[in-house]
Amino acid sequence: MSVSVVILAAGQGTRMKSDTPKVLHEISGKPMLFHIVEAARALSDDITVVLYHRADAVREAIEAHYDNIAFHLQDAENYPGTGGALRGIEPKHARTLILNGDMPLVTPEALHRLVEPDADIAMSVIKLENPDGYGRVIIEEGEVKEIVEQKDCNEAQLCVDTVNAGVYAVDTALLRRYIPQLRNDNTQKEYYLTDIVKMAVDEGKHVVPVFVEEALFKGVNSKADLADAEAIMQARIKRRWMQEGVRIRMPETVYIDARAVFEGECILENGVTIEGACRIVRSHIKAHSVIEESTMIDSDAGPMAHLRPGSYLEKTHIGNFVEVKKSTLKGVKAGHLSYLGDSEIDEGTNIGAGVITCNYDGKAKYKTRIGKNVFVGSDSQLVAPVTIEDEVLVAAGTTVTKDIRSGALAISRTPLKTVAGFFRKFFGGVQ
Ligand code: UD1
Ligand code: MG
């Protein structure tokens, strides 16, 4: 079915108390608006986003990720409100689906249900225990008669618990005709999109309520709503990956970015955080590790390991308190307490406890290259830029400040001195 989509995203979002435009606040690593744009793209090839507040910032964010999205700048000074937002928009298709930009949990399947009914207008409604803040929907004999905004409700209308979730599928010809006729004679002096319902009813048109799940149509207006929406999104993301075969221990303690992907059988232990567009293939991430924008293939990390952006691990073991940044490790073991930054480490190499790549001199970052089958002894420092070729043995406690040729031993050590009987002389003791 061909349908046009209009996403309303011009509002300021005052209740977020933030400098970031409301629709750019992230949920599971992606701005709210991106989630909606993606749901819309599953349905339509004609999507318009309505902007006003911080229009440039929102537009740039979308354009950096999606093509083929049209933008419409609302004349919000003269025509404020959700009805004003639609003035001047020319949808291509015979039906127009109108969505709110602050509704990040909606899915293409849920939107399908709104476009399905063959009605002049189909609109999303929810029954709520606490309808506070929403427009109340007056339904008679299975059809919607009117939407009354909370601020315009009388006592009886305030008690109505069926509310407008804010998504509508409207006959485009009707929309074109009604929008210019909207008036702002209400408490907020705004042009309400919701008034098109009454206009349609007065003309004998059919407005069908589609009852929807609150968890899918939840609007985000505050940071508390943002946290609630994220909890719903996280549960959904984890359920999806568990269905794909990822084992998640104590899922409620795990965070997975919406951009992350898993392949094959993976295990995430409790407290794991996966940030950004990670790719995790047949790997085991142990408790309380943080993986950011990295790839792991046939590897394991943690407990309490940290992969920072740009890390690539293949057939590699990373143990506790090991931090890896922008490094490629293939067939490597680094079991304990290391920092490996801007490095390339090859097969069969063992990185001892406490090994540090000194990749930064206070001005610039430098690379460390370590070949195959190298044994780097514990507590060594590798001062970059530096290359350690294949089959090198670096003795424990060595500070490597120059390139080491294949097959060599590298050792820098102050000779050990012992002073017999010193302890008792110094501390005193049994005479
Ligand atoms: C709106 C509905 C209300 C419904 C609720 C559901 C109207 C008049 N009321 O109320 O019945 O229960 O959504 O969440 O439509 N926007 C613009 N331009 C504007 C004003 C708003 O683009 O001038 C956008 C906002 O960015 C937002 C959406 O429209 O994405 C909804 O605006 P909001 O102010 O949240 O409307 P509500 O008062 O919540
Ligand atoms: Mg709202």
mmCIF file of N, CA, C and O in Angstrom, residues 46-109:
data_model
loop_
_atom_site.group_PDB
_atom_site.id
_atom_site.type_symbol
_atom_site.label_atom_id
_atom_site.label_comp_id
_atom_site.label_asym_id
_atom_site.label_seq_id
_atom_site.Cartn_x
_atom_site.Cartn_y
_atom_site.Cartn_z
ATOM 1 N N ASP A 46 7.875 8.213 0.864
ATOM 2 C CA ASP A 46 7.621 9.657 0.849
ATOM 3 C C ASP A 46 7.500 10.146 2.299
ATOM 4 O O ASP A 46 6.412 10.136 2.875
ATOM 5 N N ILE A 47 8.647 10.522 2.868
ATOM 6 C CA ILE A 47 8.666 10.892 4.284
ATOM 7 C C ILE A 47 9.062 12.356 4.421
ATOM 8 O O ILE A 47 10.081 12.791 3.867
ATOM 9 N N THR A 48 8.254 13.115 5.153
ATOM 10 C CA THR A 48 8.579 14.517 5.413
ATOM 11 C C THR A 48 8.709 14.719 6.919
ATOM 12 O O THR A 48 7.845 14.284 7.679
ATOM 13 N N VAL A 49 9.798 15.371 7.342
ATOM 14 C CA VAL A 49 9.973 15.680 8.761
ATOM 15 C C VAL A 49 9.723 17.176 8.935
ATOM 16 O O VAL A 49 10.326 18.000 8.247
ATOM 17 N N VAL A 50 8.818 17.520 9.854
ATOM 18 C CA VAL A 50 8.490 18.927 10.105
ATOM 19 C C VAL A 50 9.396 19.458 11.215
ATOM 20 O O VAL A 50 9.488 18.855 12.294
ATOM 21 N N LEU A 51 10.078 20.577 10.933
ATOM 22 C CA LEU A 51 11.050 21.123 11.877
ATOM 23 C C LEU A 51 10.767 22.593 12.172
ATOM 24 O O LEU A 51 10.129 23.293 11.389
ATOM 25 N N TYR A 52 11.261 23.053 13.298
ATOM 26 C CA TYR A 52 11.248 24.482 13.604
ATOM 27 C C TYR A 52 12.338 24.777 14.642
ATOM 28 O O TYR A 52 13.365 25.316 14.313
ATOM 29 N N HIS A 53 12.118 24.318 15.887
ATOM 30 C CA HIS A 53 13.131 24.549 16.915
ATOM 31 C C HIS A 53 14.406 23.770 16.575
ATOM 32 O O HIS A 53 14.339 22.585 16.310
ATOM 33 N N ARG A 54 15.560 24.488 16.583
ATOM 34 C CA ARG A 54 16.843 23.857 16.255
ATOM 35 C C ARG A 54 16.753 23.049 14.948
ATOM 36 O O ARG A 54 17.304 21.941 14.844
ATOM 37 N N ALA A 55 16.052 23.635 13.970
ATOM 38 C CA ALA A 55 15.809 22.921 12.720
ATOM 39 C C ALA A 55 17.112 22.456 12.063
ATOM 40 O O ALA A 55 17.198 21.322 11.587
ATOM 41 N N ASP A 56 18.139 23.321 12.054
ATOM 42 C CA ASP A 56 19.384 22.957 11.362
ATOM 43 C C ASP A 56 20.044 21.740 12.005
ATOM 44 O O ASP A 56 20.495 20.829 11.311
ATOM 45 N N ALA A 57 20.086 21.741 13.352
ATOM 46 C CA ALA A 57 20.739 20.628 14.059
ATOM 47 C C ALA A 57 20.018 19.315 13.766
ATOM 48 O O ALA A 57 20.656 18.290 13.488
ATOM 49 N N VAL A 58 18.703 19.359 13.780
ATOM 50 C CA VAL A 58 17.940 18.127 13.571
ATOM 51 C C VAL A 58 18.104 17.660 12.121
ATOM 52 O O VAL A 58 18.366 16.481 11.855
ATOM 53 N N ARG A 59 18.017 18.606 11.211
ATOM 54 C CA ARG A 59 18.139 18.265 9.795
ATOM 55 C C ARG A 59 19.521 17.654 9.478
ATOM 56 O O ARG A 59 19.630 16.615 8.831
ATOM 57 N N GLU A 60 20.562 18.309 10.015
ATOM 58 C CA GLU A 60 21.925 17.789 9.772
ATOM 59 C C GLU A 60 22.084 16.373 10.309
ATOM 60 O O GLU A 60 22.695 15.516 9.674
ATOM 61 N N ALA A 61 21.523 16.149 11.506
ATOM 62 C CA ALA A 61 21.656 14.811 12.113
ATOM 63 C C ALA A 61 20.986 13.765 11.218
ATOM 64 O O ALA A 61 21.547 12.697 10.971
ATOM 65 N N ILE A 62 19.812 14.089 10.702
ATOM 66 C CA ILE A 62 19.116 13.105 9.859
ATOM 67 C C ILE A 62 19.851 12.915 8.540
ATOM 68 O O ILE A 62 20.079 11.787 8.089
ATOM 69 N N GLU A 63 20.250 14.033 7.938
ATOM 70 C CA GLU A 63 20.894 13.927 6.619
ATOM 71 C C GLU A 63 22.209 13.159 6.665
ATOM 72 O O GLU A 63 22.607 12.541 5.684
ATOM 73 N N ALA A 64 22.866 13.193 7.829
ATOM 74 C CA ALA A 64 24.129 12.462 7.950
ATOM 75 C C ALA A 64 23.892 10.946 7.913
ATOM 76 O O ALA A 64 24.817 10.182 7.650
ATOM 77 N N HIS A 65 22.674 10.508 8.176
ATOM 78 C CA HIS A 65 22.413 9.066 8.253
ATOM 79 C C HIS A 65 21.444 8.516 7.224
ATOM 80 O O HIS A 65 21.459 7.319 6.950
ATOM 81 N N TYR A 66 20.556 9.384 6.721
ATOM 82 C CA TYR A 66 19.508 8.880 5.826
ATOM 83 C C TYR A 66 19.407 9.768 4.599
ATOM 84 O O TYR A 66 19.548 10.988 4.704
ATOM 85 N N ASP A 67 19.135 9.151 3.455
ATOM 86 C CA ASP A 67 18.846 9.986 2.286
ATOM 87 C C ASP A 67 17.349 9.881 1.988
ATOM 88 O O ASP A 67 16.626 9.138 2.638
ATOM 89 N N ASN A 68 16.919 10.700 1.034
ATOM 90 C CA ASN A 68 15.510 10.624 0.621
ATOM 91 C C ASN A 68 14.495 11.044 1.665
ATOM 92 O O ASN A 68 13.362 10.572 1.651
ATOM 93 N N ILE A 69 14.893 11.880 2.601
ATOM 94 C CA ILE A 69 13.935 12.388 3.589
ATOM 95 C C ILE A 69 13.710 13.869 3.256
ATOM 96 O O ILE A 69 14.678 14.616 3.086
ATOM 97 N N ALA A 70 12.442 14.280 3.156
ATOM 98 C CA ALA A 70 12.144 15.691 2.885
ATOM 99 C C ALA A 70 11.959 16.429 4.211
ATOM 100 O O ALA A 70 11.589 15.819 5.219
ATOM 101 N N PHE A 71 12.253 17.735 4.191
ATOM 102 C CA PHE A 71 12.089 18.537 5.406
ATOM 103 C C PHE A 71 11.127 19.677 5.127
ATOM 104 O O PHE A 71 11.095 20.217 4.020
ATOM 105 N N HIS A 72 10.362 20.040 6.147
ATOM 106 C CA HIS A 72 9.417 21.141 6.000
ATOM 107 C C HIS A 72 9.585 22.042 7.216
ATOM 108 O O HIS A 72 9.519 21.576 8.351
ATOM 109 N N LEU A 73 9.855 23.309 6.963
ATOM 110 C CA LEU A 73 10.020 24.246 8.077
ATOM 111 C C LEU A 73 8.655 24.840 8.421
ATOM 112 O O LEU A 73 8.036 25.517 7.603
ATOM 113 N N GLN A 74 8.213 24.548 9.648
ATOM 114 C CA GLN A 74 6.886 25.039 10.069
ATOM 115 C C GLN A 74 6.932 26.553 10.287
ATOM 116 O O GLN A 74 7.907 27.089 10.808
ATOM 117 N N ASP A 75 5.863 27.248 9.910
ATOM 118 C CA ASP A 75 5.729 28.670 10.240
ATOM 119 C C ASP A 75 5.114 28.736 11.644
ATOM 120 O O ASP A 75 3.940 29.052 11.820
ATOM 121 N N ALA A 76 5.960 28.415 12.636
ATOM 122 C CA ALA A 76 5.436 28.216 13.993
ATOM 123 C C ALA A 76 5.053 29.529 14.670
ATOM 124 O O ALA A 76 4.303 29.527 15.641
ATOM 125 N N GLU A 77 5.581 30.644 14.158
ATOM 126 C CA GLU A 77 5.208 31.936 14.776
ATOM 127 C C GLU A 77 3.757 32.264 14.456
ATOM 128 O O GLU A 77 3.013 32.711 15.320
ATOM 129 N N ASN A 78 3.375 32.038 13.214
ATOM 130 C CA ASN A 78 2.003 32.354 12.808
ATOM 131 C C ASN A 78 1.051 31.185 12.976
ATOM 132 O O ASN A 78 -0.137 31.386 13.206
ATOM 133 N N TYR A 79 1.581 29.970 12.853
ATOM 134 C CA TYR A 79 0.718 28.785 12.928
ATOM 135 C C TYR A 79 1.311 27.746 13.877
ATOM 136 O O TYR A 79 1.776 26.691 13.456
ATOM 137 N N PRO A 80 1.294 28.056 15.179
ATOM 138 C CA PRO A 80 1.810 27.079 16.145
ATOM 139 C C PRO A 80 0.841 25.911 16.317
ATOM 140 O O PRO A 80 -0.345 26.057 16.024
ATOM 141 N N GLY A 81 1.385 24.778 16.767
ATOM 142 C CA GLY A 81 0.534 23.625 17.063
ATOM 143 C C GLY A 81 0.675 22.526 16.026
ATOM 144 O O GLY A 81 1.219 22.735 14.932
ATOM 145 N N THR A 82 0.168 21.361 16.380
ATOM 146 C CA THR A 82 0.321 20.186 15.510
ATOM 147 C C THR A 82 -0.414 20.351 14.180
ATOM 148 O O THR A 82 -0.016 19.766 13.173
ATOM 149 N N GLY A 83 -1.473 21.163 14.173
ATOM 150 C CA GLY A 83 -2.188 21.436 12.913
ATOM 151 C C GLY A 83 -1.378 22.402 12.062
ATOM 152 O O GLY A 83 -1.249 22.222 10.838
ATOM 153 N N GLY A 84 -0.808 23.416 12.704
ATOM 154 C CA GLY A 84 0.048 24.374 11.999
ATOM 155 C C GLY A 84 1.226 23.673 11.344
ATOM 156 O O GLY A 84 1.686 24.052 10.261
ATOM 157 N N ALA A 85 1.701 22.609 11.996
ATOM 158 C CA ALA A 85 2.865 21.871 11.487
ATOM 159 C C ALA A 85 2.616 21.302 10.092
ATOM 160 O O ALA A 85 3.535 21.131 9.300
ATOM 161 N N LEU A 86 1.359 21.001 9.781
ATOM 162 C CA LEU A 86 1.060 20.351 8.500
ATOM 163 C C LEU A 86 0.756 21.322 7.358
ATOM 164 O O LEU A 86 0.588 20.909 6.204
ATOM 165 N N ARG A 87 0.698 22.620 7.691
ATOM 166 C CA ARG A 87 0.388 23.604 6.631
ATOM 167 C C ARG A 87 1.458 23.602 5.552
ATOM 168 O O ARG A 87 2.635 23.695 5.840
ATOM 169 N N GLY A 88 1.035 23.491 4.321
ATOM 170 C CA GLY A 88 1.978 23.607 3.199
ATOM 171 C C GLY A 88 2.628 22.299 2.783
ATOM 172 O O GLY A 88 3.418 22.264 1.847
ATOM 173 N N ILE A 89 2.316 21.221 3.466
ATOM 174 C CA ILE A 89 2.915 19.932 3.083
ATOM 175 C C ILE A 89 2.063 19.277 1.995
ATOM 176 O O ILE A 89 0.844 19.303 2.056
ATOM 177 N N GLU A 90 2.737 18.728 0.996
ATOM 178 C CA GLU A 90 2.031 18.085 -0.129
ATOM 179 C C GLU A 90 2.398 16.608 -0.210
ATOM 180 O O GLU A 90 3.297 16.226 -0.954
ATOM 181 N N PRO A 91 1.708 15.761 0.541
ATOM 182 C CA PRO A 91 2.034 14.326 0.477
ATOM 183 C C PRO A 91 1.735 13.764 -0.912
ATOM 184 O O PRO A 91 0.781 14.182 -1.553
ATOM 185 N N LYS A 92 2.577 12.801 -1.346
ATOM 186 C CA LYS A 92 2.461 12.245 -2.702
ATOM 187 C C LYS A 92 1.314 11.236 -2.823
ATOM 188 O O LYS A 92 0.676 11.135 -3.846
ATOM 189 N N HIS A 93 1.131 10.452 -1.760
ATOM 190 C CA HIS A 93 0.196 9.324 -1.855
ATOM 191 C C HIS A 93 -1.191 9.669 -1.310
ATOM 192 O O HIS A 93 -1.366 10.673 -0.627
ATOM 193 N N ALA A 94 -2.159 8.782 -1.618
ATOM 194 C CA ALA A 94 -3.569 9.045 -1.288
ATOM 195 C C ALA A 94 -3.846 8.986 0.219
ATOM 196 O O ALA A 94 -4.829 9.504 0.700
ATOM 197 N N ARG A 95 -2.939 8.330 0.957
ATOM 198 C CA ARG A 95 -3.121 8.247 2.409
ATOM 199 C C ARG A 95 -1.869 8.815 3.078
ATOM 200 O O ARG A 95 -0.749 8.602 2.599
ATOM 201 N N THR A 96 -2.086 9.554 4.174
ATOM 202 C CA THR A 96 -0.944 10.145 4.883
ATOM 203 C C THR A 96 -0.952 9.672 6.322
ATOM 204 O O THR A 96 -1.962 9.781 7.023
ATOM 205 N N LEU A 97 0.190 9.140 6.732
ATOM 206 C CA LEU A 97 0.343 8.683 8.113
ATOM 207 C C LEU A 97 1.103 9.768 8.868
ATOM 208 O O LEU A 97 2.198 10.170 8.458
ATOM 209 N N ILE A 98 0.504 10.254 9.953
ATOM 210 C CA ILE A 98 1.133 11.345 10.711
ATOM 211 C C ILE A 98 1.669 10.791 12.025
ATOM 212 O O ILE A 98 0.928 10.172 12.792
ATOM 213 N N LEU A 99 2.959 11.004 12.259
ATOM 214 C CA LEU A 99 3.618 10.464 13.455
ATOM 215 C C LEU A 99 4.238 11.585 14.267
ATOM 216 O O LEU A 99 4.605 12.622 13.726
ATOM 217 N N ASN A 100 4.399 11.344 15.561
ATOM 218 C CA ASN A 100 5.115 12.302 16.407
ATOM 219 C C ASN A 100 6.588 11.931 16.475
ATOM 220 O O ASN A 100 6.930 10.757 16.566
ATOM 221 N N GLY A 101 7.435 12.942 16.487
ATOM 222 C CA GLY A 101 8.878 12.700 16.543
ATOM 223 C C GLY A 101 9.356 12.209 17.894
ATOM 224 O O GLY A 101 10.506 11.809 18.052
ATOM 225 N N ASP A 102 8.487 12.245 18.889
ATOM 226 C CA ASP A 102 8.915 11.853 20.238
ATOM 227 C C ASP A 102 8.329 10.502 20.630
ATOM 228 O O ASP A 102 8.009 10.259 21.775
ATOM 229 N N MET A 103 8.205 9.633 19.639
ATOM 230 C CA MET A 103 7.551 8.353 19.855
ATOM 231 C C MET A 103 8.479 7.230 19.387
ATOM 232 O O MET A 103 8.225 6.567 18.374
ATOM 233 N N PRO A 104 9.580 7.020 20.089
ATOM 234 C CA PRO A 104 10.659 6.181 19.554
ATOM 235 C C PRO A 104 10.386 4.681 19.547
ATOM 236 O O PRO A 104 11.135 3.930 18.948
ATOM 237 N N LEU A 105 9.315 4.232 20.208
ATOM 238 C CA LEU A 105 9.151 2.790 20.381
ATOM 239 C C LEU A 105 8.262 2.143 19.329
ATOM 240 O O LEU A 105 8.094 0.929 19.299
ATOM 241 N N VAL A 106 7.718 2.974 18.448
ATOM 242 C CA VAL A 106 6.753 2.469 17.493
ATOM 243 C C VAL A 106 7.436 1.552 16.452
ATOM 244 O O VAL A 106 8.580 1.794 16.060
ATOM 245 N N THR A 107 6.743 0.481 16.063
ATOM 246 C CA THR A 107 7.324 -0.471 15.101
ATOM 247 C C THR A 107 6.554 -0.418 13.768
ATOM 248 O O THR A 107 5.396 -0.002 13.752
ATOM 249 N N PRO A 108 7.154 -0.862 12.678
ATOM 250 C CA PRO A 108 6.442 -0.880 11.400
ATOM 251 C C PRO A 108 5.144 -1.702 11.487
ATOM 252 O O PRO A 108 4.131 -1.316 10.919
ATOM 253 N N GLU A 109 5.178 -2.818 12.254
ATOM 254 C CA GLU A 109 3.981 -3.670 12.366
ATOM 255 C C GLU A 109 2.845 -2.890 13.022
ATOM 256 O O GLU A 109 1.688 -2.959 12.585
#
